[in-house]
CSV table of C-alpha atoms and ligand atoms in Angstrom, one decimal:
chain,number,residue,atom,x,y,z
B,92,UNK,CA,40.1,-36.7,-88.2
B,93,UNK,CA,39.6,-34.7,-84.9
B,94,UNK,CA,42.1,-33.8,-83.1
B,95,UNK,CA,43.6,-33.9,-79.3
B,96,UNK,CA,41.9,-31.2,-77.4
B,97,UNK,CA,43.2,-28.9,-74.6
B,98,UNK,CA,42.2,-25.9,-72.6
B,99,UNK,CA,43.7,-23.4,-74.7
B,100,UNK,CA,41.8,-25.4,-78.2
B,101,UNK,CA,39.8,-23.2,-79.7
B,102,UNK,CA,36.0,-23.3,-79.6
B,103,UNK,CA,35.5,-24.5,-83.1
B,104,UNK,CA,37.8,-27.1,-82.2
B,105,UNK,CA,35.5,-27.9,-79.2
B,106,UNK,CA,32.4,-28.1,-81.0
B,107,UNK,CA,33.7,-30.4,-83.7
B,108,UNK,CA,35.8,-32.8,-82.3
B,109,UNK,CA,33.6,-32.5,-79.0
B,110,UNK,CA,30.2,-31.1,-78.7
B,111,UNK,CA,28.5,-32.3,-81.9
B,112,UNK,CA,30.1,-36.0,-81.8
B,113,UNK,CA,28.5,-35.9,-77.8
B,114,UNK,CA,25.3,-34.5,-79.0
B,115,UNK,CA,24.7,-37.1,-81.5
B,116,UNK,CA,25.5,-39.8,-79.4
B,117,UNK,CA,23.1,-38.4,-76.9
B,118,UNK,CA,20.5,-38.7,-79.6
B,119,UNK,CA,20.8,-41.7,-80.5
B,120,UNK,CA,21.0,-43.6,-76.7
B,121,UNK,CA,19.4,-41.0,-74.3
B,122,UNK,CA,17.7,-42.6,-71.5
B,123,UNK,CA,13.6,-41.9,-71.9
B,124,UNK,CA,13.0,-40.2,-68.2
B,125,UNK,CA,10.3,-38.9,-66.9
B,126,UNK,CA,11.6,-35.0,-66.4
B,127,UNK,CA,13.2,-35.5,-69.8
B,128,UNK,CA,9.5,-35.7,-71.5
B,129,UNK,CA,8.1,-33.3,-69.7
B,130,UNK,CA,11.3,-30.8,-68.8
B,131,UNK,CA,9.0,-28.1,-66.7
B,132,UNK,CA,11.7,-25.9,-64.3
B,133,UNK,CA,9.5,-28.1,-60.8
B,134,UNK,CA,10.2,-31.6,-62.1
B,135,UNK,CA,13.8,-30.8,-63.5
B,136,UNK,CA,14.5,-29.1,-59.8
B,137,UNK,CA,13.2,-32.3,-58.2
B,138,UNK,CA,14.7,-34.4,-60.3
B,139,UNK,CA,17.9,-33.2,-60.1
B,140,UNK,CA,17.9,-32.9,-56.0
B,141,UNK,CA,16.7,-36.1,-56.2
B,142,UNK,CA,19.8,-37.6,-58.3
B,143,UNK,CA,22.7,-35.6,-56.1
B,144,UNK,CA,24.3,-39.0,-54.3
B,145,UNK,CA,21.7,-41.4,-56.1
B,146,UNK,CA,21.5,-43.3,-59.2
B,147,UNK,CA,18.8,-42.6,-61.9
B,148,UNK,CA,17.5,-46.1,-61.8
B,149,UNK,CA,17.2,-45.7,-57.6
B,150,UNK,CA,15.9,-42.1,-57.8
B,151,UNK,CA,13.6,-42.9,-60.5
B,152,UNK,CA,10.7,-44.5,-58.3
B,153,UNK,CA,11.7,-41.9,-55.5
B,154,UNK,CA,10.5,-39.3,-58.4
B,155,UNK,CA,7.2,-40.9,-59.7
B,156,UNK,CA,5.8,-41.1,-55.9
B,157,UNK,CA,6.8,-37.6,-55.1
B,158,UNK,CA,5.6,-36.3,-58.5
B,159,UNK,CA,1.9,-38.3,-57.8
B,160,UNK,CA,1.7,-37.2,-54.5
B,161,UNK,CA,3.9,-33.3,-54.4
B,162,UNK,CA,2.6,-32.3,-58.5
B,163,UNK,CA,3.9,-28.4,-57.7
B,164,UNK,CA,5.4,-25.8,-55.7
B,165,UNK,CA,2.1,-25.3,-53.7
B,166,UNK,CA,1.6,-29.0,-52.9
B,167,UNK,CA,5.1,-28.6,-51.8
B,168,UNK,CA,4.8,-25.9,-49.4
B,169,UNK,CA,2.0,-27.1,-47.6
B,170,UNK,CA,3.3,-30.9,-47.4
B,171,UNK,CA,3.8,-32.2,-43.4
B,172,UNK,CA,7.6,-32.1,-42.5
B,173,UNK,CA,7.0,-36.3,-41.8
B,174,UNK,CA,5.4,-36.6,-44.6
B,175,UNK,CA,8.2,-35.4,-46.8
B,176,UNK,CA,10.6,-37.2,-44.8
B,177,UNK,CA,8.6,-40.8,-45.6
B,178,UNK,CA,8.8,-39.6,-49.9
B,179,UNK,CA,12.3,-39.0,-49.1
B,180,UNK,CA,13.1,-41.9,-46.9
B,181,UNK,CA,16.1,-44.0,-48.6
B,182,UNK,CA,17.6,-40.8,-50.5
B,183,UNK,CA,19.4,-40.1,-47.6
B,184,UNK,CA,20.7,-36.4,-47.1
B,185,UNK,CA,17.4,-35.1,-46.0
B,186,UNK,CA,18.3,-31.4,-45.6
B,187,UNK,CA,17.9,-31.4,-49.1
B,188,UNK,CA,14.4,-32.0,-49.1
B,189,UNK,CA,14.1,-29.7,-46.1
B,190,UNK,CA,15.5,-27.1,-48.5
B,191,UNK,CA,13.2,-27.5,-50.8
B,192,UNK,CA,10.2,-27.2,-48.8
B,193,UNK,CA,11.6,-23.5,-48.1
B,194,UNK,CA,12.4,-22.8,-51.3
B,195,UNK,CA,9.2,-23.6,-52.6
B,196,UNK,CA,7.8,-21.2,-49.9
B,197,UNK,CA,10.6,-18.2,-51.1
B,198,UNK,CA,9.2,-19.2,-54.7
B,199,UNK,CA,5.3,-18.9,-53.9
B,200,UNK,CA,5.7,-15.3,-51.8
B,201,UNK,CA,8.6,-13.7,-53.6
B,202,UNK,CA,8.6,-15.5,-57.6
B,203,UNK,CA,4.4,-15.6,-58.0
B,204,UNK,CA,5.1,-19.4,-58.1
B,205,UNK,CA,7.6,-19.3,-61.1
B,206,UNK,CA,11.6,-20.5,-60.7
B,207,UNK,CA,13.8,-16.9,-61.9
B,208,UNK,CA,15.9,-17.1,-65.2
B,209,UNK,CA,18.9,-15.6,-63.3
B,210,UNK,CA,22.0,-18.5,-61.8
B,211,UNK,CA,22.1,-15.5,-59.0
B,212,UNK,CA,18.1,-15.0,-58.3
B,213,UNK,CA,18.2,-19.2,-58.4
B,214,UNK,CA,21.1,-19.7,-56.3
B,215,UNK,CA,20.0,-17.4,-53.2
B,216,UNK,CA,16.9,-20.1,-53.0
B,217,UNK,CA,18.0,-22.5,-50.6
B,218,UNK,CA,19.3,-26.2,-51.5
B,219,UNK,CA,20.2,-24.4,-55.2
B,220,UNK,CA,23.8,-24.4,-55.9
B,221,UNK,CA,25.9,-23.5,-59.6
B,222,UNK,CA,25.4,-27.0,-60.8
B,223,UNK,CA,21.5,-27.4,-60.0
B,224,UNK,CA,20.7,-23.1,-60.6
B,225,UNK,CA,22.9,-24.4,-64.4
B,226,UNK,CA,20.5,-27.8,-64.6
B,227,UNK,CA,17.2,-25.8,-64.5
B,228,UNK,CA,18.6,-23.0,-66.8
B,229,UNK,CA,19.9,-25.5,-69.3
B,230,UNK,CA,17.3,-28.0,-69.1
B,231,UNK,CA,13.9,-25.9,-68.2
B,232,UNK,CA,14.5,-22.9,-70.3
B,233,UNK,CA,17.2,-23.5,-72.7
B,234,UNK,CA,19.5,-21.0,-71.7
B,235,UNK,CA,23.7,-21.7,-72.4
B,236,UNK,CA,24.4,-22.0,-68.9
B,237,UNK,CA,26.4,-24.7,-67.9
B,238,UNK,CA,26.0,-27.4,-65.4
B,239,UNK,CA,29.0,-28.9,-63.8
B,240,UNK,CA,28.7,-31.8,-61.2
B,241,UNK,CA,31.5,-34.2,-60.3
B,242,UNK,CA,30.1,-36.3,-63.5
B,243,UNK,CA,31.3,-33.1,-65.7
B,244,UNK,CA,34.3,-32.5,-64.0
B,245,UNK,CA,35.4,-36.3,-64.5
B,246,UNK,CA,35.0,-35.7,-68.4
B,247,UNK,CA,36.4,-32.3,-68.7
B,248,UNK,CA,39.7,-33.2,-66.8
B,249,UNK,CA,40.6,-36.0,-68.8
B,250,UNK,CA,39.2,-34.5,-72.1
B,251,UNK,CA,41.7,-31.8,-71.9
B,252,UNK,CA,44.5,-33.9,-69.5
B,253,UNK,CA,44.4,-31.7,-67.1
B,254,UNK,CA,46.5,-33.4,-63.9
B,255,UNK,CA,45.3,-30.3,-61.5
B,256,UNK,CA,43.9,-31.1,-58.3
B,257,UNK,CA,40.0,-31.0,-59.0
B,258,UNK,CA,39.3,-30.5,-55.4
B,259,UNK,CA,40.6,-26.9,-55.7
B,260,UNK,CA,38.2,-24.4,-56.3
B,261,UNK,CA,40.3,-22.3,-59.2
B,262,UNK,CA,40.6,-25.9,-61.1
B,263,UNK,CA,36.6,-26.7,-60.5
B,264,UNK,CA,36.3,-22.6,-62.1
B,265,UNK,CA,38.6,-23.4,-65.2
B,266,UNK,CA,36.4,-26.5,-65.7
B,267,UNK,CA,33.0,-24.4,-65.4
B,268,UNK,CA,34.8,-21.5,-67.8
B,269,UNK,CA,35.5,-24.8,-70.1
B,270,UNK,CA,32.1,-26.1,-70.0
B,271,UNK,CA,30.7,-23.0,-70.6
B,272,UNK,CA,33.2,-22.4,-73.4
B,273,UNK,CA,32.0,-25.8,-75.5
B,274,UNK,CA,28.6,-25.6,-74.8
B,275,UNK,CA,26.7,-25.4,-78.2
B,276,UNK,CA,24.0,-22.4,-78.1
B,277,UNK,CA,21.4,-24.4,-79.7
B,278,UNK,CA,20.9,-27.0,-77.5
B,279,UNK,CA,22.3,-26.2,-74.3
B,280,UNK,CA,20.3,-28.4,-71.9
B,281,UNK,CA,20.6,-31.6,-74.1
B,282,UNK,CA,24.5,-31.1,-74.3
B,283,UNK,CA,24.5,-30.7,-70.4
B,284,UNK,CA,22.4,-34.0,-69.7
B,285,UNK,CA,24.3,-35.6,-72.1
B,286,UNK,CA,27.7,-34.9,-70.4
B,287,UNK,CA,26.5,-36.0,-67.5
B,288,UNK,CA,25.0,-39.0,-69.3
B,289,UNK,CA,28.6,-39.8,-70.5
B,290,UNK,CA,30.3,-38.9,-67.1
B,291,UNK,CA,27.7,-41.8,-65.8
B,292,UNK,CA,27.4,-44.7,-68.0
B,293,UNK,CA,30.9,-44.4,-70.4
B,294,UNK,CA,33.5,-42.2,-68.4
B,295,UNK,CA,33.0,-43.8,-65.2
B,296,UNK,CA,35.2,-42.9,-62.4
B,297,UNK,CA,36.4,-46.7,-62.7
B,298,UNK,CA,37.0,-48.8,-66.1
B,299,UNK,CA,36.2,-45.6,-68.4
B,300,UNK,CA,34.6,-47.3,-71.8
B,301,UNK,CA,37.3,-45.2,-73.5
B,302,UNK,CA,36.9,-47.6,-76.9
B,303,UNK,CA,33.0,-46.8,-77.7
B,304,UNK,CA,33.2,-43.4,-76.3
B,305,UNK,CA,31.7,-41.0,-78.5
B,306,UNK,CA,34.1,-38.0,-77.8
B,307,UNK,CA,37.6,-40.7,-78.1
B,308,UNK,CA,39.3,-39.3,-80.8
B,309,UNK,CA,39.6,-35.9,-79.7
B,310,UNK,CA,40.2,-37.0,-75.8
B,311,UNK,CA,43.7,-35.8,-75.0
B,312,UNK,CA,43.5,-37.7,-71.2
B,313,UNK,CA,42.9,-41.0,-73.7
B,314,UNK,CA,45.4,-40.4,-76.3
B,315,UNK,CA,48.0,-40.3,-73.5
B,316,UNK,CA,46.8,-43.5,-71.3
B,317,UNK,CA,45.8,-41.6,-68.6
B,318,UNK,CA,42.2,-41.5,-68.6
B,319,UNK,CA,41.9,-43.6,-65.2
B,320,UNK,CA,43.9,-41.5,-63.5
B,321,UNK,CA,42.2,-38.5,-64.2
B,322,UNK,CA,41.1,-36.3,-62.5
B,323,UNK,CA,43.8,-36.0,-60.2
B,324,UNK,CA,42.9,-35.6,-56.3
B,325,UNK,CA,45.0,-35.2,-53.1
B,326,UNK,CA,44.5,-38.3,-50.9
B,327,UNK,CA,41.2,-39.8,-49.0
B,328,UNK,CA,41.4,-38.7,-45.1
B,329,UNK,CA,40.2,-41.0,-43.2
B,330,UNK,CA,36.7,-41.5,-41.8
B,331,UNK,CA,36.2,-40.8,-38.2
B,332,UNK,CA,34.8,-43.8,-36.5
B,333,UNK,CA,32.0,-43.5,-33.8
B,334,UNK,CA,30.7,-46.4,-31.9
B,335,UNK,CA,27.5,-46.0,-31.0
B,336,UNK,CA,24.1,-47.6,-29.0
B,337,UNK,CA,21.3,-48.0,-30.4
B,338,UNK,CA,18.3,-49.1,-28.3
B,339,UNK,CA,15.0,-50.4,-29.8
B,340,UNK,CA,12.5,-49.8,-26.8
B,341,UNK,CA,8.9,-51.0,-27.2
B,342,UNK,CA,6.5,-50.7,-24.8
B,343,UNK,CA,2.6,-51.4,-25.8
B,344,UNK,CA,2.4,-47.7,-26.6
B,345,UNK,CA,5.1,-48.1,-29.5
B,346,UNK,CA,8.6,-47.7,-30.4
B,347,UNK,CA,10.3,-45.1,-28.2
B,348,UNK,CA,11.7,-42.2,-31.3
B,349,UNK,CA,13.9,-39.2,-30.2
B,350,UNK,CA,14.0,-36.3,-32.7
B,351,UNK,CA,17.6,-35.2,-33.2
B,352,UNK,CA,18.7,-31.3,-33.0
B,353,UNK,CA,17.9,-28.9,-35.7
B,354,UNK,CA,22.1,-29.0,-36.7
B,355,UNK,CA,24.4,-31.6,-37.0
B,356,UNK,CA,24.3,-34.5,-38.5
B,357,UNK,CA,20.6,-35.8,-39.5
B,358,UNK,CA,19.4,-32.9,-38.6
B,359,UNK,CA,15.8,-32.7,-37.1
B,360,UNK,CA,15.3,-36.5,-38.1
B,361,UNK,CA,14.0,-39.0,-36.0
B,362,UNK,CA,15.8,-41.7,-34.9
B,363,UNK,CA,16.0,-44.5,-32.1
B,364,UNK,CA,17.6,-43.7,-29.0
B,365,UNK,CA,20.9,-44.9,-28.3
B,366,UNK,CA,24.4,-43.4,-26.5
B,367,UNK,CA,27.4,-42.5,-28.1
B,368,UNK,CA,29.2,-45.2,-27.1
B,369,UNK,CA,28.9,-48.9,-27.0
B,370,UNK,CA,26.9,-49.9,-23.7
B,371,UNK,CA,27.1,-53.8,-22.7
B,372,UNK,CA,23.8,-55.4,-22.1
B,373,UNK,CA,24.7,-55.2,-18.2
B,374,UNK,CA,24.9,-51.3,-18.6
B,375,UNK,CA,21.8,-51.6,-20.9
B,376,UNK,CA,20.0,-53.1,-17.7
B,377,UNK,CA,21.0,-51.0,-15.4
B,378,UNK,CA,19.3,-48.4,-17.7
B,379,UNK,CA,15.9,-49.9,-17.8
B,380,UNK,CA,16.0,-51.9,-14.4
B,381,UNK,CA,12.0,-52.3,-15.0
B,382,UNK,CA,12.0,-53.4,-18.5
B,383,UNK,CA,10.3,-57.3,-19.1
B,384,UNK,CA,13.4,-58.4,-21.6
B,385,UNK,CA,16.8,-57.0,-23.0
B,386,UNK,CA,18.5,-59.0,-26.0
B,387,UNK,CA,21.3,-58.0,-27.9
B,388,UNK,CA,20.8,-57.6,-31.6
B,389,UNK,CA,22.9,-57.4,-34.1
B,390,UNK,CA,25.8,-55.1,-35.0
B,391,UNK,CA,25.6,-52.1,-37.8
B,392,UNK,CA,27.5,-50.1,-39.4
B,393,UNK,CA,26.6,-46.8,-41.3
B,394,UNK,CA,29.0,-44.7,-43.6
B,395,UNK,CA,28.0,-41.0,-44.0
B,396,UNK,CA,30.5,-38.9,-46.2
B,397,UNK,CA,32.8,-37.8,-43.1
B,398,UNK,CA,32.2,-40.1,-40.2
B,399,UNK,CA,31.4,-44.4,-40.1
B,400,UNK,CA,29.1,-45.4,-37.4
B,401,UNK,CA,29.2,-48.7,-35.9
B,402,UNK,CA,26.4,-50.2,-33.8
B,403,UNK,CA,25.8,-51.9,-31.4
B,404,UNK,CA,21.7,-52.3,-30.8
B,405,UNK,CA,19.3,-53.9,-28.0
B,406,UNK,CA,16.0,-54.8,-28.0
B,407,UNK,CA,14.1,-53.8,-24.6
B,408,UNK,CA,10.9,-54.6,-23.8
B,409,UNK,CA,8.6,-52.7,-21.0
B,410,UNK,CA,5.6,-51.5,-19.7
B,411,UNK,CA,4.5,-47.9,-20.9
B,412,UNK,CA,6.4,-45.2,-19.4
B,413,UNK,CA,5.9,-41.2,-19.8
B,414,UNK,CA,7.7,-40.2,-23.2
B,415,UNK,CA,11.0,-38.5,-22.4
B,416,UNK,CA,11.6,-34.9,-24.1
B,417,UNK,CA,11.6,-34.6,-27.9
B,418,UNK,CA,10.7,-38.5,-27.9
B,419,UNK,CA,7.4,-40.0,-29.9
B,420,UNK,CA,5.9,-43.2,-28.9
B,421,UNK,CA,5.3,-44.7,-32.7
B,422,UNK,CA,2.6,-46.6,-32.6
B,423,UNK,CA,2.5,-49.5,-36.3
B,424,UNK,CA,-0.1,-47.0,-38.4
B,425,UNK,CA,2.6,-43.9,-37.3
B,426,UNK,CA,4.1,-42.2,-40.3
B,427,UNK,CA,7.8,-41.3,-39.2
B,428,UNK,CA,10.5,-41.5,-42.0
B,429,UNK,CA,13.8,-42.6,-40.0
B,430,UNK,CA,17.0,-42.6,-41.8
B,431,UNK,CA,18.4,-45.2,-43.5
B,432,UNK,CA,21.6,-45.4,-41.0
B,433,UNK,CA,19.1,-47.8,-38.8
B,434,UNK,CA,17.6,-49.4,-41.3
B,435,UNK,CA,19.0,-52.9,-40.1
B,436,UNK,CA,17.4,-52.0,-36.9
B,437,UNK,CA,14.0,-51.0,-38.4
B,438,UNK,CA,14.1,-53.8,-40.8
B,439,UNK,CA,14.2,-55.7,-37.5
B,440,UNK,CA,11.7,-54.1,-35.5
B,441,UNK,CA,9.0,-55.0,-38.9
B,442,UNK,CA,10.4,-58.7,-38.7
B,443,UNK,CA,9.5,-58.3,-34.9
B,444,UNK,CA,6.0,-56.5,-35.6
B,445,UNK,CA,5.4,-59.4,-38.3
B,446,UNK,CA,6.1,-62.1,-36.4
B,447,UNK,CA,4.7,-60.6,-32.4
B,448,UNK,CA,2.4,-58.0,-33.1
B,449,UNK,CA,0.9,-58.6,-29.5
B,450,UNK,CA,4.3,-58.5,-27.6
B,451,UNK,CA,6.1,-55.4,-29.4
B,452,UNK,CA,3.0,-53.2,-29.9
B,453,UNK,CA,-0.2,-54.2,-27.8
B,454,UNK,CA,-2.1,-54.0,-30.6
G,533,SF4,S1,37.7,-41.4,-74.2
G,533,SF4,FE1,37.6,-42.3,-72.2
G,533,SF4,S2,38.5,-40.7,-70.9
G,533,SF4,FE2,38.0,-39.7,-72.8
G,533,SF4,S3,35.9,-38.9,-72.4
G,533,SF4,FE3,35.7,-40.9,-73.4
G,533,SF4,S4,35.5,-42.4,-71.7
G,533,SF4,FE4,36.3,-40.5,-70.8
C-alpha cells in the first residue's frame, strides 16, 4: 500500500507510489498523436506552441496543415508573414507563431539547423520558455529535464497538499524542484507527457476524476478532500472592458483592412477598422457621408486574457476610395488571416460574399 506523499517524501517514495503507477497508466491509455510517433525536436516544438491555450483535439488539425505545408525549420523561415498568420488563424496568440518564425531563422544561422540540448541555449530562442525548452529536452532527446505547465502544477499542488499560492514564482520553483525530483531517468519525456496527460483528462481543474486516478493512493491533496481546491490562488481581477467600433467597409475594390502596430495587443495583425468607442449609426454617417448604405450589425464580444471587448459593428457600403495608411483593400481570392476576435464580423462579411457577390465585392 502506497503511502501519502509530501514535499519533503523521499524520492523512492516518489517513484513508487507516484512515477511508476503514472507511467504505466500512461502506457496503457496514451493518446496516439502525431508528434508522439514521430517525436523529432521541430514537430515536438510545434506541437507544443501549438497546444499553449488550445486543446489537443482543436490543435490537432492546426498541426497536420502546418506540418504538410511548414515540414522544417527552412520551410519555416522562408514562409510569408500572411501566410503563417492564415495556418495559425483560430489559435489565437499569434506572437507565438511570429516567434517562431525568428527562431527558426536564430536556429538555421547560429544552430546549422539543429534545436541545442542546453534549457539555457533553448530558452534565449524566442517564444521558448522553461516549460517548452523542458518539452523538447524531455520529449525530443530524452534528457531528465522537467516540464512544468499549469497542467503540472495543478497535479503537483494537490499531490503533495500544498495550499501555497501557485501564482508566486518561489511556489511555481518548489514545484519545478519537485518535478524534477520524481522524474524517473529512464523515461523522462513519457513521464512528462503523461503528467500533463493526467493534469488534462483526470485532474482537471474542475471535477478531478480523483476515484480512477492512477496516482490516488499516494495523493495527499485527495486523502484530505481537498483536491478541488487545490492549487490555491489569490482572487481573479477583473477584466477591463473596452467598447469598441467595428466597421465592415466594402467598396468594389474589397474589404477596407488596417494592420495594427507592431506592440500591443494583436500585434501587427490585420483587422477591420473601427474606433475605440461605440459610434451610433448617425456618427457612423457622418464618417462616410458618400457611402451608398450603413446598417447596423450585430453586437460582439471578445475575451482576451486581460481585457473583454464588446462590439458594436456596421456594414458600409461605397464607391472605391484611396486606401488610408497601413490599410489593404482585400479583394475574395486575398489571403489575410484576421483574428478570431472578429470572427462574427468575418463570418458575416462570407454570408454577405455568399449571398451578394456583385454588391460587396464587384466581382
Ligand atoms: S487523486 Fe485526484 S487530485 Fe490527486 S492527482 Fe489524482 S485526480 Fe488529481
Amino acid at each position: 500500500m502506497s503511502k501519502m506523499l509530501s514535499f519533503t517524501a523521499p524520492r523512492e517514495a516518489w517513484l513508487e507510489g507516484f512515477s511508476l503507477p503514472l507511467l504505466r497508466w500512461y502506457d496503457a491509455s496514451a493518446r496516439d498523436l502525431p508528434w508522439r510517433r514521430e517525436p523529432e525536436p521541430y514537430r515536438v516544438w510545434v506541437s507544443e506552441i501549438m497546444l499553449q491555450q488550445t486543446r489537443v483535439e482543436a490543435a490537432l488539425p492546426y498541426f497536420l496543415r502546418f506540418m504538410q505545408r511548414l515540414p522544417s525549420l527552412e520551410a519555416l523561415a522562408e514562409a510569408p508573414l500572411d501566410e503563417l498568420y492564415k495556418l495559425w488563424e483560430g489559435l489565437g496568440y499569434y506572437s507565438r507563431v511570429r516567434n517562431m518564425q525568428k527562431a527558426a531563422l536564430i536556429l538555421l544561422e547560429q544552430y546549422g539547423g539543429r534545436f541545442p540540448r542546453s534549457v539555457q541555449e533553448l530558452r534565449s530562442l524566442p517564444g521558448i520558455g522553461e516549460y517548452t525548452a523542458g518539452a523538447i529536452l524531455s520529449i525530443a532527446f530524452g534528457l531528465p529535464v522537467p516540464a512544468v505547465d499549469g497542467n503540472v502544477l495543478r497535479v503537483l499542488s494537490r499531490a503533495a497538499l500544498s495550499r501555497e499560492d501557485i501564482t508566486q514564482p518561489a511556489v511555481k520553483r518548489t514545484m519545478t524542484e519537485l518535478a524534477g525530483r520524481i522524474l524517473p531517468s529512464a523515461r523522462p519525456g513519457d513521464f512528462n507527457q503523461a503528467l500533463m496527460d493526467l493534469g488534462s483528462g483526470v485532474c482537471r481543474p474542475r471535477n478531478p476524476l480523483c476515484p480512477s486516478c492512477p496516482v490516488r493512493e499516494a495523493c495527499s491533496g485527495y486523502a484530505a478532500g481537498e483536491a478541488e481546491s487545490l492549487p490555491c490562488r489569490p482572487p481573479k481581477k477583473e477584466k477591463r472592458l473596452d467598447k469598441r467600433t467595428i466597421l465592415l467597409i466594402v467598396s468594389p475594390d474589397g474589404v477596407l483592412l488596417h494592420r495594427r502596430p507592431e506592440k500591443g495587443l494583436l500585434a501587427g495583425m490585420w483587422e477591420y477598422p473601427g474606433r475605440d468607442s461605440w459610434l451610433s449609426l448617425p456618427q457612423v454617417r457622418a464618417l462616410f457621408p458618400a457611402a451608398n448604405r450603413i446598417s447596423q450589425l450585430t453586437d460582439a464580444r471578445h475575451i482576451f486574457t486581460h481585457v473583454e471587448w464588446h462590439m458594436r459593428g456596421y456594414l458600409i457600403r461605397t464607391a472605391s476610395f484611396g486606401c488610408p495608411e497601413d490599410c489593404v483593400w482585400a479583394g475574395e481570392e486575398d489571403v489575410y488571416a484576421l483574428p478570431s476576435a472578429f470572427k462574427t464580423y468575418t463570418a458575416l462579411l462570407d454570408r454577405l460574399r455568399g449571398s451578394q457577390t456583385e454588391t460587396i465585392s464587384g466581382r
